[in-house]
Coordinates of C-alpha atoms in Angstrom, one line a residue:
M1 CA 60.8 -15.7 6.2
T2 CA 57.8 -14.7 8.8
V3 CA 55.0 -12.0 8.9
V4 CA 54.4 -10.1 11.5
V5 CA 51.0 -8.7 11.9
S6 CA 50.3 -5.9 14.3
E7 CA 47.2 -5.8 16.5
G8 CA 45.9 -2.8 14.9
A9 CA 46.4 -4.6 11.1
L10 CA 43.7 -7.7 12.2
G11 CA 41.5 -4.5 14.0
D12 CA 41.8 -3.0 10.0
E13 CA 40.8 -6.5 8.5
R14 CA 37.9 -7.0 10.7
A15 CA 37.0 -3.8 10.2
P16 CA 34.3 -4.4 7.0
D17 CA 33.1 -7.3 8.4
A18 CA 32.2 -4.9 11.5
S19 CA 30.3 -2.6 8.9
I20 CA 28.7 -4.8 7.1
D21 CA 27.2 -6.2 9.9
S22 CA 26.2 -2.6 10.9
R23 CA 25.1 -1.9 7.9
L24 CA 22.5 -5.4 7.9
R25 CA 21.3 -4.6 11.3
E26 CA 20.3 -1.3 10.1
R27 CA 18.8 -1.7 7.4
T28 CA 16.6 -5.2 9.2
A29 CA 16.0 -2.1 11.7
D30 CA 14.4 -0.1 8.9
L31 CA 12.6 -2.5 7.7
Q32 CA 10.9 -3.7 11.1
R33 CA 9.9 0.5 11.6
R34 CA 8.7 0.4 8.0
L35 CA 6.2 -2.9 8.6
V36 CA 5.4 -1.3 12.0
D37 CA 3.9 1.6 10.1
L38 CA 2.1 -0.5 7.5
E39 CA 1.1 -3.0 10.3
A40 CA 0.1 0.4 11.9
L41 CA -2.6 1.4 9.0
E42 CA -6.4 0.9 9.5
D43 CA -7.0 -1.5 5.8
A44 CA -3.8 -3.4 7.0
E45 CA -5.8 -6.2 7.4
Y46 CA -6.6 -6.2 3.3
A47 CA -2.8 -6.8 3.5
K48 CA -2.4 -9.3 6.0
G49 CA -0.4 -12.2 4.1
A50 CA 1.6 -10.0 2.5
L51 CA 2.6 -8.3 5.6
E52 CA 3.3 -11.8 7.6
Q53 CA 5.4 -12.8 4.6
A54 CA 7.5 -9.7 5.2
R55 CA 7.4 -10.5 9.1
L56 CA 8.6 -14.1 8.3
A57 CA 11.4 -13.1 6.4
L58 CA 12.6 -9.9 9.3
E59 CA 12.7 -12.9 11.6
A60 CA 14.9 -14.7 9.4
A61 CA 16.9 -11.8 8.6
S62 CA 17.6 -11.1 12.0
G63 CA 18.5 -15.1 13.5
L64 CA 21.2 -14.3 10.5
A65 CA 23.6 -12.2 11.5
E66 CA 26.3 -14.6 10.6
D67 CA 25.0 -15.9 7.1
R68 CA 25.7 -12.1 5.6
S69 CA 24.0 -13.4 2.4
A70 CA 21.1 -15.5 3.9
A71 CA 20.5 -12.5 5.5
T72 CA 20.6 -10.1 3.0
R73 CA 18.0 -12.5 0.7
A74 CA 15.9 -12.5 3.8
Q75 CA 15.8 -8.8 3.8
A76 CA 15.0 -8.1 0.2
I77 CA 11.5 -10.5 0.6
A78 CA 10.7 -8.9 3.5
D79 CA 10.8 -5.8 0.7
A80 CA 9.7 -7.2 -1.5
S81 CA 7.0 -8.4 0.2
M82 CA 6.2 -5.2 1.7
V83 CA 5.8 -3.6 -1.6
L84 CA 3.2 -6.2 -1.8
A85 CA 1.5 -5.2 0.8
D86 CA 1.6 -1.3 -0.3
R87 CA 0.5 -1.9 -3.8
Q88 CA -2.6 -4.1 -2.1
L89 CA -3.1 -1.2 0.2
A90 CA -2.9 1.3 -2.4
R91 CA -5.4 -0.7 -5.2
R92 CA -8.4 -1.2 -1.8
Q93 CA -8.0 2.9 -1.2
S94 CA -8.5 2.8 -5.2
Q95 CA -11.3 0.2 -5.6
A96 CA -12.9 2.2 -2.6
A97 CA -12.7 6.1 -4.4
L98 CA -14.2 4.1 -7.9
L99 CA -16.9 2.9 -5.8
R100 CA -17.8 6.2 -3.8
T101 CA -17.5 7.7 -7.6
K102 CA -20.1 5.1 -8.7
R103 CA -22.3 5.7 -6.6
R104 CA -22.2 9.7 -6.7
L105 CA -22.0 9.0 -10.7
N106 CA -26.0 7.0 -9.8
A107 CA -26.9 9.7 -7.4
V108 CA -26.6 11.9 -10.5
R109 CA -28.1 10.1 -12.8
E110 CA -31.7 9.3 -10.4
R111 CA -32.0 13.2 -9.9
A112 CA -31.1 13.7 -13.6
Q113 CA -34.3 11.1 -14.5
A114 CA -36.1 12.2 -11.7
Q115 CA -35.7 16.6 -13.0
R116 CA -36.2 14.7 -17.0
R117 CA -40.0 13.7 -15.7
V118 CA -41.6 16.1 -13.9
L119 CA -40.5 18.6 -17.2
E120 CA -42.4 16.2 -19.5
T121 CA -45.1 16.5 -17.1
L122 CA -44.7 19.6 -16.9
M123 CA -44.7 19.9 -21.0
R124 CA -47.7 17.6 -21.1
Q125 CA -49.5 19.6 -18.9
R126 CA -48.2 22.7 -20.4
A127 CA -49.8 21.7 -23.9
E128 CA -53.1 20.3 -22.3
L129 CA -53.5 23.6 -21.1
A130 CA -52.1 25.1 -24.4
R131 CA -55.1 23.3 -26.6
S132 CA -57.5 24.2 -23.6
T133 CA -57.3 27.7 -23.8
E134 CA -57.7 27.5 -27.8
S135 CA -61.0 25.5 -27.1
P136 CA -64.3 27.2 -26.5

């Protein structure tokens, strides 16, 4: 028995492969745009290790078009590296905010101590004045 396959049928069988390849390319392009956005941040230097790993993984993903599973793994590595970079940058921003808050708190404490010293001096002077007016 001979099976005849029409050209249209072969095209239909290849369509899922083309769709998968297209999605891989789109995902890689999305990840590359995200990497460019992260690298454009002014404090990106504080996450340069994670960003470099993401860049290398994306380069690998781009070169692995024939091996879908390897390309997908490389994309996952790139994504995880960018998540790490996001977290490192968020941590740095939180630390900077904490440092600013500590500085403001110290400034408020110093002002409060200065005001307390002035108040103590005024109270002593008032007490001395009260004693001096009592004694003839």
